[in-house]
Amino acid sequence: MAQIIDGKGISAEIRLKLHQEVIDFVSSGNPVPHLTAVIVGEDPASQTYVKNKILACKEVGISSETKLLPASTTQEELLQLIGQLNRDDCVSGVLVQLPVPDHINERTICNAVAPEKDVDGFNEINMGRLALDMDGFVPATPLGIKALLEHCNIATHGRNAVVVGRSKNVSLPLAILMHSDGKNATKALDATVTICHRYTPPKELAKHCRQADIIVVAVGKPGLITKDMIKPGACVIDVGINRIKDEKTGKHKLVGDVDFEEVRQVAGHISPVPGGVGPMTVTMLMHNTLQAAKKQAASRRV
Ligand code: NAD
Ligand code: L34
């Protein structure tokens, strides 16, 4: 039976350390780090995720604000707000929760956040820096997955990894972080990485997965990864979040993309949903916000 990776517990440990770091930073005369989250529209999942981020800010001593904008907000209005937040010295980090409504261009919005406040790491500058092994903000979900692997002492150097999904916000930065050189600034994982996506035929997906020592799945399809696709002892990280109706109870529940009950019988490690990658995403956002505040304080001193 696989060891279950306790993302919630590991998050709590990291948050305790971050809290102490924030206390030390502030008691050396620096302003309290501040995160501003922007939500456009009324997506219920976005409300839950941002609520979790605001609660985490309280836990680690970061001040925060959520700007709730109506779905009718124009792209121009959103860009104006981002401009204001970029210029506001009291704001250390800015994030625009995705998705944004269809009439707003997601890329234009991500690129408008100042790179030094881009705690999501979605701006083209930070994505470019990650791709080039340079220091910058790394997106929170990939950073959280790396922290889980490290915390559980999962060997990655020279190992085979499969990333299922090719999204620009999760899978691509994760694949970069997994294959890049551990000796460079991003302290990456040195694995051999295969990326599978919607056009990977199911038989090929199964074949690639069976070769993998580490499988990370970020698709949004419950039950996509089954027991027969797993090399015995492999580490399986489930990023997917799906809200489904439980046939037995009739209630709604959260599941990932991995058939958890089956796969845990063969895997060496497995992360659950909920309580796996989700809390780590929130925790790594706290890490990035503190780093942003520290870098801004240092650049004001010179
Ligand atoms: P996305 O939703 O933008 O895209 C889905 C990806 O899955 C695409 O790249 C597509 O090519 C791939 N795909 C579709 N069908 C496939 C198939 N049959 N086989 C292989 N690949 C297939 O991706 P995303 O934004 O990375 O989100 C993926 C999932 O992860 C969603 O369920 C999302 O809610 C969840 N998510 C969770 C966290 C977290 O912190 N836990 C963070 C971000 C996203
Ligand atoms: N800009 N948009 C921006 N940045 C992000 O980093 C995100 N993401 C994804 C959606 N849009 C974004 C998140 O924050 C997904 N995501 C996220 C954040 C938190 C959780 C899951 C995804 C989370 O807290 N998950 C809990 C369960 C939450 C629930 O009850 O629904 C878990 O245990 O998995």
Coordinates of C-alpha atoms and ligand atoms in Angstrom, one line a residue:
M1 CA 0.0 0.0 0.0
A2 CA 1.3 3.4 -0.9
Q3 CA 2.3 6.0 1.6
I4 CA -0.2 8.9 1.5
I5 CA 1.4 12.3 1.0
D6 CA -0.1 14.6 3.6
G7 CA -0.1 17.9 1.7
K8 CA -2.2 19.5 4.5
G9 CA 0.2 18.5 7.2
I10 CA 3.3 19.4 5.2
S11 CA 1.7 22.8 4.4
A12 CA 1.0 23.4 8.1
E13 CA 4.7 22.8 8.9
I14 CA 5.9 25.1 6.1
R15 CA 3.4 27.8 7.2
L16 CA 4.8 27.7 10.8
K17 CA 8.3 28.4 9.4
L18 CA 6.9 31.1 7.1
H19 CA 5.1 32.7 10.1
Q20 CA 8.4 32.9 12.0
E21 CA 10.1 34.4 8.9
V22 CA 7.5 37.1 8.6
I23 CA 7.9 37.9 12.3
D24 CA 11.6 38.3 11.9
F25 CA 11.2 40.4 8.7
V26 CA 8.8 42.8 10.4
S27 CA 10.7 43.0 13.6
S28 CA 13.8 44.2 11.7
G29 CA 11.8 47.3 10.8
N30 CA 10.2 46.2 7.5
P31 CA 6.5 46.7 6.6
V32 CA 4.1 43.8 7.0
P33 CA 4.0 41.9 3.6
H34 CA 0.7 42.5 1.8
L35 CA -1.1 40.4 -0.8
T36 CA -3.9 41.7 -3.0
A37 CA -6.1 39.1 -4.7
V38 CA -8.5 40.1 -7.5
I39 CA -11.5 38.1 -8.5
V40 CA -13.5 39.0 -11.6
G41 CA -17.0 37.4 -11.6
E42 CA -18.7 34.9 -9.4
D43 CA -17.0 31.5 -10.0
P44 CA -17.7 29.5 -6.8
A45 CA -14.4 27.6 -7.0
S46 CA -12.4 30.9 -7.3
Q47 CA -14.2 32.2 -4.2
T48 CA -13.2 29.0 -2.2
Y49 CA -9.6 29.1 -3.4
V50 CA -9.1 32.8 -2.7
K51 CA -10.8 32.4 0.7
N52 CA -8.2 29.7 1.5
K53 CA -5.4 32.1 0.4
I54 CA -6.7 34.9 2.7
L55 CA -6.9 32.4 5.6
A56 CA -3.4 31.3 4.9
C57 CA -2.2 35.0 4.9
K58 CA -3.7 35.4 8.4
E59 CA -2.0 32.2 9.5
V60 CA 1.5 33.4 8.5
G61 CA 1.0 37.1 9.4
I62 CA 0.7 38.6 5.9
S63 CA -1.9 41.3 5.5
S64 CA -4.3 40.9 2.6
E65 CA -7.2 42.3 0.6
T66 CA -9.6 40.7 -1.9
K67 CA -11.0 43.0 -4.7
L68 CA -14.2 41.5 -6.0
L69 CA -15.1 42.9 -9.4
P70 CA -18.3 42.2 -11.3
A71 CA -18.3 39.8 -14.3
S72 CA -19.1 42.9 -16.5
T73 CA -15.7 44.6 -15.7
T74 CA -14.0 45.5 -18.9
Q75 CA -10.4 44.5 -19.7
E76 CA -9.4 48.2 -19.6
E77 CA -10.9 48.6 -16.1
L78 CA -9.0 45.5 -14.8
L79 CA -5.8 46.8 -16.4
Q80 CA -6.3 50.1 -14.6
L81 CA -6.7 48.4 -11.2
I82 CA -3.6 46.3 -11.9
G83 CA -1.7 49.5 -12.7
Q84 CA -2.7 51.1 -9.4
L85 CA -1.7 48.0 -7.5
N86 CA 1.7 47.9 -9.3
R87 CA 2.4 51.5 -8.3
D88 CA 1.2 51.0 -4.6
D89 CA 4.3 50.6 -2.4
C90 CA 2.1 49.0 0.3
V91 CA 1.3 46.1 -1.9
S92 CA 4.0 43.3 -2.1
G93 CA 2.1 40.8 -4.2
V94 CA -0.8 40.9 -6.7
L95 CA -2.7 38.0 -8.2
V96 CA -5.7 37.9 -10.5
Q97 CA -7.5 34.6 -9.8
L98 CA -8.1 32.6 -13.0
P99 CA -10.3 32.0 -14.9
V100 CA -11.3 35.6 -15.9
P101 CA -14.5 36.1 -18.0
D102 CA -14.2 35.3 -21.7
H103 CA -14.2 39.0 -22.8
I104 CA -10.9 39.4 -20.9
N105 CA -7.6 38.2 -22.4
E106 CA -5.9 36.1 -19.7
R107 CA -2.4 36.5 -21.2
T108 CA -2.8 40.4 -21.4
I109 CA -3.8 40.4 -17.7
C110 CA -1.0 38.1 -16.5
N111 CA 1.6 40.2 -18.4
A112 CA 0.2 43.4 -16.9
V113 CA 1.2 42.4 -13.3
A114 CA 4.6 43.9 -12.5
P115 CA 7.2 41.1 -12.5
E116 CA 8.4 42.0 -9.0
K117 CA 4.8 41.7 -7.6
D118 CA 3.9 38.6 -9.8
V119 CA 3.6 36.1 -6.9
D120 CA 1.7 33.7 -9.3
G121 CA 4.7 33.6 -11.6
F122 CA 2.4 33.8 -14.6
N123 CA 3.9 37.0 -16.2
E124 CA 5.9 36.3 -19.3
I125 CA 9.1 37.6 -17.7
N126 CA 8.9 35.2 -14.8
M127 CA 7.9 32.3 -17.1
G128 CA 10.9 33.2 -19.3
R129 CA 13.2 33.3 -16.3
L130 CA 12.1 29.9 -15.1
A131 CA 12.6 28.5 -18.6
L132 CA 16.2 29.9 -18.6
D133 CA 17.0 28.6 -15.1
M134 CA 17.1 32.2 -13.7
D135 CA 15.9 33.4 -10.3
G136 CA 12.3 34.7 -10.4
F137 CA 8.8 33.8 -9.2
V138 CA 7.9 30.2 -9.9
P139 CA 4.1 29.4 -10.0
A140 CA 2.8 28.1 -6.7
T141 CA 1.4 24.7 -7.8
P142 CA 4.7 23.5 -9.4
L143 CA 6.6 24.9 -6.4
G144 CA 4.3 23.0 -4.1
I145 CA 4.7 19.8 -6.0
K146 CA 8.5 20.1 -5.8
A147 CA 8.3 20.7 -2.1
L148 CA 6.1 17.6 -1.6
L149 CA 8.6 15.5 -3.6
E150 CA 11.5 16.9 -1.5
H151 CA 9.7 16.5 1.8
C152 CA 9.0 12.8 1.0
N153 CA 12.6 12.2 -0.2
I154 CA 11.4 11.1 -3.6
A155 CA 14.5 10.6 -5.8
T156 CA 14.2 12.6 -9.0
H157 CA 17.8 12.9 -10.3
G158 CA 18.0 10.9 -13.5
R159 CA 14.6 9.3 -12.9
N160 CA 11.7 9.1 -15.4
A161 CA 8.8 11.5 -14.9
V162 CA 5.6 11.9 -16.8
V163 CA 3.6 15.1 -16.6
V164 CA 0.0 14.6 -17.8
G165 CA -1.4 17.9 -19.1
R166 CA 0.3 20.8 -20.9
S167 CA -1.3 23.9 -19.3
K168 CA 0.8 27.0 -19.2
N169 CA 0.1 27.7 -15.5
V170 CA 0.7 24.3 -14.1
S171 CA 2.1 21.5 -16.3
L172 CA 4.5 23.5 -18.4
P173 CA 6.3 25.3 -15.5
L174 CA 6.2 21.9 -13.6
A175 CA 7.8 20.1 -16.5
I176 CA 10.5 22.8 -16.7
L177 CA 11.1 22.6 -13.0
M178 CA 11.3 18.8 -13.1
H179 CA 13.8 18.4 -16.0
S180 CA 16.0 21.5 -15.4
D181 CA 19.5 21.5 -13.8
G182 CA 19.5 21.3 -10.0
K183 CA 22.8 23.2 -9.9
N184 CA 21.2 26.4 -11.3
A185 CA 19.1 29.1 -9.6
T186 CA 15.8 27.3 -9.8
K187 CA 17.2 24.2 -7.9
A188 CA 15.3 22.0 -10.3
L189 CA 14.9 18.2 -10.2
D190 CA 17.1 16.7 -13.0
A191 CA 14.5 14.2 -14.1
T192 CA 13.9 12.9 -17.6
V193 CA 10.4 14.3 -18.4
T194 CA 7.7 13.2 -20.8
I195 CA 4.7 15.5 -21.4
C196 CA 1.4 13.8 -22.3
H197 CA -1.7 15.8 -23.3
R198 CA -5.1 15.5 -24.9
Y199 CA -3.7 14.3 -28.2
T200 CA -1.6 11.5 -26.6
P201 CA -3.5 8.4 -27.6
P202 CA -4.7 6.5 -24.5
K203 CA -2.5 3.5 -25.2
E204 CA 0.6 5.7 -25.5
L205 CA -0.4 7.6 -22.2
A206 CA -0.6 4.2 -20.5
K207 CA 2.8 3.2 -22.0
H208 CA 4.5 6.4 -20.9
C209 CA 3.0 6.3 -17.4
R210 CA 4.2 2.7 -16.9
Q211 CA 7.8 3.8 -17.5
A212 CA 7.6 6.6 -14.9
D213 CA 9.1 6.7 -11.4
I214 CA 7.1 9.9 -10.8
I215 CA 3.7 10.7 -12.4
V216 CA 2.1 14.1 -12.0
V217 CA -1.5 14.5 -13.4
A218 CA -3.1 17.9 -14.1
V219 CA -6.0 17.3 -16.4
G220 CA -9.5 17.6 -14.8
K221 CA -10.8 14.1 -15.7
P222 CA -11.7 11.8 -12.8
G223 CA -10.5 8.3 -13.1
L224 CA -8.0 9.1 -15.9
I225 CA -5.1 7.3 -14.2
T226 CA -5.8 3.7 -13.3
K227 CA -3.8 0.9 -11.5
D228 CA -2.6 -0.7 -14.8
M229 CA -0.8 2.5 -15.8
I230 CA 1.4 2.5 -12.7
K231 CA 4.9 1.1 -12.3
P232 CA 4.9 -0.6 -8.8
G233 CA 6.4 1.8 -6.2
A234 CA 6.0 4.9 -8.4
C235 CA 5.2 8.3 -6.8
V236 CA 1.8 9.6 -8.1
I237 CA 0.9 13.3 -7.6
D238 CA -2.7 14.2 -8.3
V239 CA -3.3 17.9 -9.2
G240 CA -6.7 17.5 -10.7
I241 CA -9.8 18.9 -8.8
N242 CA -13.2 17.6 -9.9
R243 CA -16.5 18.1 -8.1
I244 CA -18.5 15.0 -8.6
K245 CA -21.8 13.5 -7.2
D246 CA -21.2 10.5 -4.9
E247 CA -23.4 7.7 -6.2
K248 CA -23.9 6.3 -2.7
T249 CA -24.7 9.4 -0.7
G250 CA -26.0 11.7 -3.5
K251 CA -23.7 14.4 -2.1
H252 CA -21.1 16.3 -4.0
K253 CA -17.4 15.6 -3.3
L254 CA -13.9 16.5 -4.6
V255 CA -11.8 13.9 -6.4
G256 CA -8.6 14.1 -8.4
D257 CA -7.7 12.6 -11.8
V258 CA -6.3 9.4 -10.3
D259 CA -8.4 6.4 -9.3
F260 CA -7.1 6.7 -5.7
E261 CA -8.4 3.5 -4.2
E262 CA -7.0 1.3 -7.0
V263 CA -3.7 3.2 -7.6
R264 CA -2.8 3.3 -3.9
Q265 CA -2.5 -0.5 -4.0
V266 CA 0.5 -0.4 -6.4
A267 CA 2.1 3.1 -6.0
G268 CA 4.9 3.8 -3.5
H269 CA 3.5 7.3 -2.7
I270 CA 0.3 9.0 -3.6
S271 CA -1.1 12.5 -3.0
P272 CA -4.8 12.7 -2.1
V273 CA -7.5 15.1 -3.3
P274 CA -8.5 17.1 -1.2
G275 CA -5.5 17.5 1.1
G276 CA -2.7 17.0 -1.3
V277 CA -1.5 19.6 -3.8
G278 CA -4.2 22.2 -3.1
P279 CA -3.0 23.3 0.3
M280 CA 0.6 23.4 -1.0
T281 CA -0.4 25.8 -3.8
V282 CA -1.8 28.2 -1.2
T283 CA 1.3 27.7 1.0
M284 CA 3.7 28.4 -1.8
L285 CA 1.8 31.6 -2.7
M286 CA 2.6 32.7 0.9
H287 CA 6.3 31.8 0.3
N288 CA 6.3 33.9 -2.9
T289 CA 4.6 36.9 -1.3
L290 CA 7.2 37.0 1.5
Q291 CA 10.0 36.7 -1.1
A292 CA 8.4 39.6 -3.0
A293 CA 8.3 41.7 0.1
K294 CA 11.9 40.9 0.9
K295 CA 13.2 41.7 -2.6
Q296 CA 11.2 45.0 -2.6
A297 CA 12.6 46.0 0.8
A298 CA 16.2 45.2 -0.4
S299 CA 15.7 47.3 -3.6
R300 CA 14.4 50.2 -1.5
R301 CA 17.5 50.2 0.6
V302 CA 19.9 50.7 -2.3
Ligands
NAD1 P1 -6.3 22.9 -18.1 O1 -7.6 22.7 -17.4 O2 -6.0 24.3 -18.7 O3 -6.1 21.9 -19.3 C1 -6.2 20.5 -19.2 C2 -5.0 19.8 -19.8 O4 -5.3 18.4 -19.8 C3 -4.7 20.2 -21.2 O5 -3.3 20.5 -21.3 C4 -5.0 19.0 -22.0 O6 -4.1 18.8 -23.1 C5 -4.9 17.8 -21.0 N1 -5.8 16.7 -21.4 C6 -7.1 16.7 -21.6 N2 -7.6 15.5 -21.8 C7 -6.5 14.6 -21.7 C8 -6.3 13.2 -21.8 N3 -7.4 12.4 -22.1 N4 -5.1 12.7 -21.6 C9 -4.1 13.5 -21.3 N5 -4.2 14.9 -21.2 C10 -5.4 15.4 -21.4 O7 -5.2 22.5 -17.1 P2 -4.8 23.0 -15.6 O8 -5.2 24.5 -15.5 O9 -3.4 22.6 -15.4 O10 -5.8 22.2 -14.7 C11 -5.8 20.8 -14.7 C12 -6.6 20.3 -13.4 O11 -5.8 20.7 -12.3 C13 -7.9 20.9 -13.2 O12 -8.7 19.9 -12.6 C14 -7.7 22.0 -12.2 O13 -8.8 22.3 -11.4 C15 -6.6 21.4 -11.4 N6 -5.7 22.4 -10.7 C16 -5.4 22.2 -9.4 C17 -4.5 23.0 -8.8 C18 -4.1 22.7 -7.4 O14 -3.5 23.5 -6.7 N7 -4.5 21.6 -6.8 C19 -4.0 24.1 -9.4 C20 -4.3 24.3 -10.8 C21 -5.2 23.5 -11.4
L34_2 N1 -4.2 33.3 -10.6 N2 -5.5 31.5 -10.5 C1 -4.4 32.1 -10.1 N3 -3.5 31.5 -9.4 C2 -3.7 30.2 -8.9 O1 -2.7 29.6 -8.2 C3 -4.8 29.6 -9.2 N4 -5.2 28.3 -8.8 C4 -5.9 27.4 -9.6 C5 -7.2 28.2 -10.1 N5 -6.9 29.5 -10.5 C6 -5.8 30.2 -10.1 C7 -5.4 28.0 -7.5 O2 -5.1 28.8 -6.6 C8 -6.3 26.3 -8.6 N6 -6.0 26.8 -7.3 C9 -6.3 26.2 -6.1 C10 -6.1 26.8 -4.9 C11 -6.5 26.2 -3.7 C12 -6.9 24.9 -3.7 C13 -7.1 24.3 -4.9 C14 -6.8 24.9 -6.1 C15 -7.4 24.2 -2.4 O3 -7.3 24.9 -1.4 N7 -7.8 23.0 -2.5 C16 -8.3 22.2 -1.3 C17 -9.7 22.0 -1.4 C18 -10.5 23.2 -1.7 C19 -12.1 22.9 -1.9 O4 -12.7 22.5 -0.8 O5 -12.6 23.1 -2.9 C20 -7.6 20.8 -1.4 O6 -7.5 20.2 -0.3 O7 -7.2 20.4 -2.5

